[in-house]
């Protein structure tokens, strides 16, 4: 099972459809991440090797705000606009 950014990705889905389960990643961003990491987008999560999971994890950590950081940024923007 692949665990990226604290989220367990669904095992039977293609990686391009599983990555949007992570907050801050949409369909287009998932395709970008797959291309940058060199992972075929039609590969299923359960078929990923450890090296591919590490490449995905490194790509996400290097260039994208996800989960806690993204949630915090959205909450701060909402609070700023309310004030």
Short mmCIF file of N, CA and C in Angstrom, two decimals:
data_model
loop_
_atom_site.label_atom_id
_atom_site.label_comp_id
_atom_site.label_asym_id
_atom_site.label_seq_id
_atom_site.Cartn_x
_atom_site.Cartn_y
_atom_site.Cartn_z
N UNK A 1 0.84 -1.18 0.00
CA UNK A 1 0.00 0.00 0.00
C UNK A 1 0.89 1.25 0.00
N UNK A 2 0.56 2.18 -0.86
CA UNK A 2 1.34 3.41 -0.95
C UNK A 2 0.80 4.45 0.02
N UNK A 3 1.69 5.01 0.81
CA UNK A 3 1.31 6.06 1.75
C UNK A 3 2.12 7.30 1.40
N UNK A 4 1.42 8.34 0.94
CA UNK A 4 2.07 9.57 0.54
C UNK A 4 1.40 10.73 1.28
N UNK A 5 2.20 11.57 1.88
CA UNK A 5 1.71 12.74 2.64
C UNK A 5 0.71 12.35 3.72
N UNK A 6 0.90 11.19 4.32
CA UNK A 6 0.03 10.74 5.40
C UNK A 6 -1.29 10.16 4.94
N UNK A 7 -1.46 9.95 3.65
CA UNK A 7 -2.71 9.41 3.10
C UNK A 7 -2.43 8.06 2.46
N UNK A 8 -3.24 7.05 2.81
CA UNK A 8 -3.15 5.75 2.16
C UNK A 8 -3.93 5.82 0.85
N UNK A 9 -3.24 5.63 -0.24
CA UNK A 9 -3.89 5.70 -1.55
C UNK A 9 -4.64 4.39 -1.82
N UNK A 10 -5.81 4.46 -2.49
CA UNK A 10 -6.57 3.25 -2.81
C UNK A 10 -5.73 2.33 -3.70
N UNK A 11 -5.68 1.07 -3.35
CA UNK A 11 -4.79 0.12 -4.02
C UNK A 11 -5.17 -0.20 -5.45
N UNK A 12 -6.44 -0.30 -5.76
CA UNK A 12 -6.87 -0.80 -7.07
C UNK A 12 -7.05 0.29 -8.13
N UNK A 13 -6.81 1.54 -7.77
CA UNK A 13 -7.00 2.64 -8.73
C UNK A 13 -5.69 2.95 -9.45
N UNK A 14 -5.83 3.54 -10.64
CA UNK A 14 -4.67 4.04 -11.36
C UNK A 14 -4.11 5.21 -10.56
N UNK A 15 -2.80 5.38 -10.63
CA UNK A 15 -2.15 6.41 -9.81
C UNK A 15 -2.67 7.81 -10.13
N UNK A 16 -3.04 8.07 -11.38
CA UNK A 16 -3.55 9.39 -11.75
C UNK A 16 -4.90 9.67 -11.09
N UNK A 17 -5.65 8.63 -10.77
CA UNK A 17 -6.94 8.81 -10.09
C UNK A 17 -6.81 8.68 -8.57
N UNK A 18 -5.71 8.10 -8.09
CA UNK A 18 -5.52 7.92 -6.65
C UNK A 18 -4.87 9.15 -6.01
N UNK A 19 -4.00 9.84 -6.74
CA UNK A 19 -3.32 11.00 -6.16
C UNK A 19 -4.27 12.11 -5.73
N UNK A 20 -5.40 12.36 -6.43
CA UNK A 20 -6.32 13.41 -5.95
C UNK A 20 -6.96 13.12 -4.59
N UNK A 21 -6.76 11.94 -4.01
CA UNK A 21 -7.22 11.68 -2.66
C UNK A 21 -6.43 12.52 -1.66
N UNK A 22 -5.27 13.03 -2.08
CA UNK A 22 -4.45 13.90 -1.24
C UNK A 22 -4.96 15.32 -1.41
N UNK A 23 -5.24 15.99 -0.29
CA UNK A 23 -5.76 17.35 -0.32
C UNK A 23 -4.74 18.27 -0.99
N UNK A 24 -5.18 19.01 -1.97
CA UNK A 24 -4.31 19.95 -2.68
C UNK A 24 -3.86 19.44 -4.03
N UNK A 25 -4.21 18.20 -4.37
CA UNK A 25 -3.85 17.63 -5.67
C UNK A 25 -5.13 17.32 -6.42
N UNK A 26 -5.24 17.88 -7.61
CA UNK A 26 -6.37 17.60 -8.48
C UNK A 26 -5.95 16.67 -9.61
N UNK A 27 -6.86 16.47 -10.54
CA UNK A 27 -6.58 15.55 -11.65
C UNK A 27 -5.41 16.04 -12.50
N UNK A 28 -5.41 17.32 -12.89
CA UNK A 28 -4.35 17.85 -13.74
C UNK A 28 -3.01 17.81 -13.01
N UNK A 29 -3.00 18.17 -11.74
CA UNK A 29 -1.77 18.16 -10.95
C UNK A 29 -1.26 16.74 -10.80
N UNK A 30 -2.16 15.77 -10.66
CA UNK A 30 -1.75 14.37 -10.55
C UNK A 30 -1.03 13.92 -11.82
N UNK A 31 -1.54 14.35 -12.98
CA UNK A 31 -0.88 14.00 -14.24
C UNK A 31 0.50 14.66 -14.33
N UNK A 32 0.60 15.90 -13.86
CA UNK A 32 1.90 16.60 -13.84
C UNK A 32 2.90 15.86 -12.95
N UNK A 33 2.44 15.46 -11.78
CA UNK A 33 3.31 14.77 -10.82
C UNK A 33 3.80 13.44 -11.41
N UNK A 34 2.91 12.71 -12.05
CA UNK A 34 3.30 11.44 -12.67
C UNK A 34 4.36 11.67 -13.74
N UNK A 35 4.18 12.71 -14.55
CA UNK A 35 5.14 13.00 -15.61
C UNK A 35 6.50 13.38 -15.03
N UNK A 36 6.51 14.24 -13.99
CA UNK A 36 7.77 14.66 -13.37
C UNK A 36 8.48 13.50 -12.69
N UNK A 37 7.72 12.60 -12.08
CA UNK A 37 8.31 11.48 -11.35
C UNK A 37 8.68 10.33 -12.28
N UNK A 38 8.19 10.37 -13.52
CA UNK A 38 8.50 9.30 -14.46
C UNK A 38 7.70 8.03 -14.21
N UNK A 39 6.51 8.18 -13.66
CA UNK A 39 5.65 7.04 -13.37
C UNK A 39 4.50 7.04 -14.38
N UNK A 40 4.26 5.91 -15.06
CA UNK A 40 3.13 5.88 -16.00
C UNK A 40 1.81 6.12 -15.28
N UNK A 41 0.98 7.01 -15.83
CA UNK A 41 -0.26 7.39 -15.15
C UNK A 41 -1.31 6.28 -15.13
N UNK A 42 -1.14 5.27 -15.97
CA UNK A 42 -2.13 4.18 -16.00
C UNK A 42 -1.70 2.99 -15.13
N UNK A 43 -0.64 3.15 -14.38
CA UNK A 43 -0.18 2.09 -13.49
C UNK A 43 -1.01 2.11 -12.21
N UNK A 44 -1.39 0.96 -11.72
CA UNK A 44 -2.18 0.87 -10.50
C UNK A 44 -1.29 1.05 -9.27
N UNK A 45 -1.88 1.55 -8.20
CA UNK A 45 -1.13 1.83 -6.97
C UNK A 45 -0.50 0.55 -6.43
N UNK A 46 -1.22 -0.55 -6.48
CA UNK A 46 -0.70 -1.80 -5.93
C UNK A 46 0.49 -2.34 -6.73
N UNK A 47 0.68 -1.87 -7.97
CA UNK A 47 1.78 -2.33 -8.81
C UNK A 47 3.01 -1.43 -8.74
N UNK A 48 2.94 -0.34 -7.97
CA UNK A 48 4.07 0.58 -7.87
C UNK A 48 5.22 -0.05 -7.10
N UNK A 49 6.43 0.20 -7.57
CA UNK A 49 7.61 -0.26 -6.84
C UNK A 49 7.94 0.77 -5.76
N UNK A 50 8.82 0.38 -4.85
CA UNK A 50 9.23 1.31 -3.79
C UNK A 50 9.93 2.53 -4.37
N UNK A 51 10.70 2.34 -5.43
CA UNK A 51 11.40 3.46 -6.06
C UNK A 51 10.41 4.44 -6.68
N UNK A 52 9.34 3.93 -7.28
CA UNK A 52 8.33 4.81 -7.88
C UNK A 52 7.57 5.58 -6.80
N UNK A 53 7.25 4.92 -5.71
CA UNK A 53 6.57 5.61 -4.60
C UNK A 53 7.48 6.70 -4.04
N UNK A 54 8.76 6.40 -3.91
CA UNK A 54 9.71 7.41 -3.40
C UNK A 54 9.81 8.57 -4.38
N UNK A 55 9.83 8.30 -5.68
CA UNK A 55 9.90 9.37 -6.68
C UNK A 55 8.66 10.25 -6.61
N UNK A 56 7.49 9.65 -6.46
CA UNK A 56 6.25 10.42 -6.32
C UNK A 56 6.29 11.27 -5.06
N UNK A 57 6.70 10.67 -3.96
CA UNK A 57 6.76 11.38 -2.68
C UNK A 57 7.73 12.56 -2.76
N UNK A 58 8.90 12.34 -3.35
CA UNK A 58 9.89 13.42 -3.47
C UNK A 58 9.39 14.54 -4.37
N UNK A 59 8.72 14.19 -5.46
CA UNK A 59 8.18 15.19 -6.38
C UNK A 59 7.13 16.05 -5.69
N UNK A 60 6.25 15.41 -4.93
CA UNK A 60 5.19 16.15 -4.23
C UNK A 60 5.79 17.06 -3.17
N UNK A 61 6.74 16.55 -2.39
CA UNK A 61 7.34 17.34 -1.31
C UNK A 61 8.14 18.51 -1.87
N UNK A 62 8.73 18.35 -3.04
CA UNK A 62 9.60 19.37 -3.60
C UNK A 62 8.83 20.56 -4.18
N UNK A 63 7.64 20.31 -4.74
CA UNK A 63 7.03 21.41 -5.47
C UNK A 63 5.57 21.72 -5.21
N UNK A 64 4.93 21.02 -4.29
CA UNK A 64 3.48 21.21 -4.11
C UNK A 64 3.13 21.35 -2.64
N UNK A 65 2.16 22.21 -2.34
CA UNK A 65 1.62 22.32 -0.99
C UNK A 65 0.44 21.38 -0.90
N UNK A 66 0.53 20.43 0.01
CA UNK A 66 -0.53 19.45 0.16
C UNK A 66 -0.87 19.26 1.64
N UNK A 67 -2.00 18.67 1.87
CA UNK A 67 -2.51 18.33 3.20
C UNK A 67 -2.43 19.49 4.17
N UNK A 68 -1.64 19.41 5.22
CA UNK A 68 -1.63 20.40 6.30
C UNK A 68 -1.30 21.81 5.83
N UNK A 69 -0.28 21.93 4.99
CA UNK A 69 0.11 23.26 4.49
C UNK A 69 -0.99 23.87 3.64
N UNK A 70 -1.58 23.08 2.77
CA UNK A 70 -2.64 23.59 1.90
C UNK A 70 -3.88 23.96 2.70
N UNK A 71 -4.25 23.12 3.64
CA UNK A 71 -5.42 23.41 4.49
C UNK A 71 -5.20 24.69 5.29
N UNK A 72 -4.01 24.84 5.85
CA UNK A 72 -3.70 26.02 6.65
C UNK A 72 -3.75 27.28 5.79
N UNK A 73 -3.22 27.21 4.58
CA UNK A 73 -3.23 28.36 3.68
C UNK A 73 -4.66 28.76 3.31
N UNK A 74 -5.51 27.79 3.05
CA UNK A 74 -6.91 28.07 2.71
C UNK A 74 -7.63 28.68 3.90
N UNK A 75 -7.41 28.13 5.09
CA UNK A 75 -8.06 28.66 6.28
C UNK A 75 -7.62 30.09 6.57
N UNK A 76 -6.34 30.39 6.37
CA UNK A 76 -5.84 31.74 6.58
C UNK A 76 -6.44 32.71 5.58
N UNK A 77 -6.59 32.28 4.34
CA UNK A 77 -7.19 33.13 3.31
C UNK A 77 -8.65 33.43 3.65
N UNK A 78 -9.37 32.43 4.11
CA UNK A 78 -10.77 32.62 4.50
C UNK A 78 -10.87 33.58 5.66
N UNK A 79 -10.02 33.39 6.67
CA UNK A 79 -10.04 34.27 7.84
C UNK A 79 -9.68 35.71 7.45
N UNK A 80 -8.70 35.88 6.58
CA UNK A 80 -8.30 37.22 6.13
C UNK A 80 -9.45 37.90 5.41
N UNK A 81 -10.16 37.19 4.57
CA UNK A 81 -11.26 37.78 3.84
C UNK A 81 -12.45 38.11 4.75
N UNK A 82 -12.64 37.29 5.79
CA UNK A 82 -13.73 37.58 6.73
C UNK A 82 -13.43 38.82 7.55
N UNK A 83 -12.16 39.02 7.90
CA UNK A 83 -11.78 40.19 8.69
C UNK A 83 -11.86 41.43 7.81
#
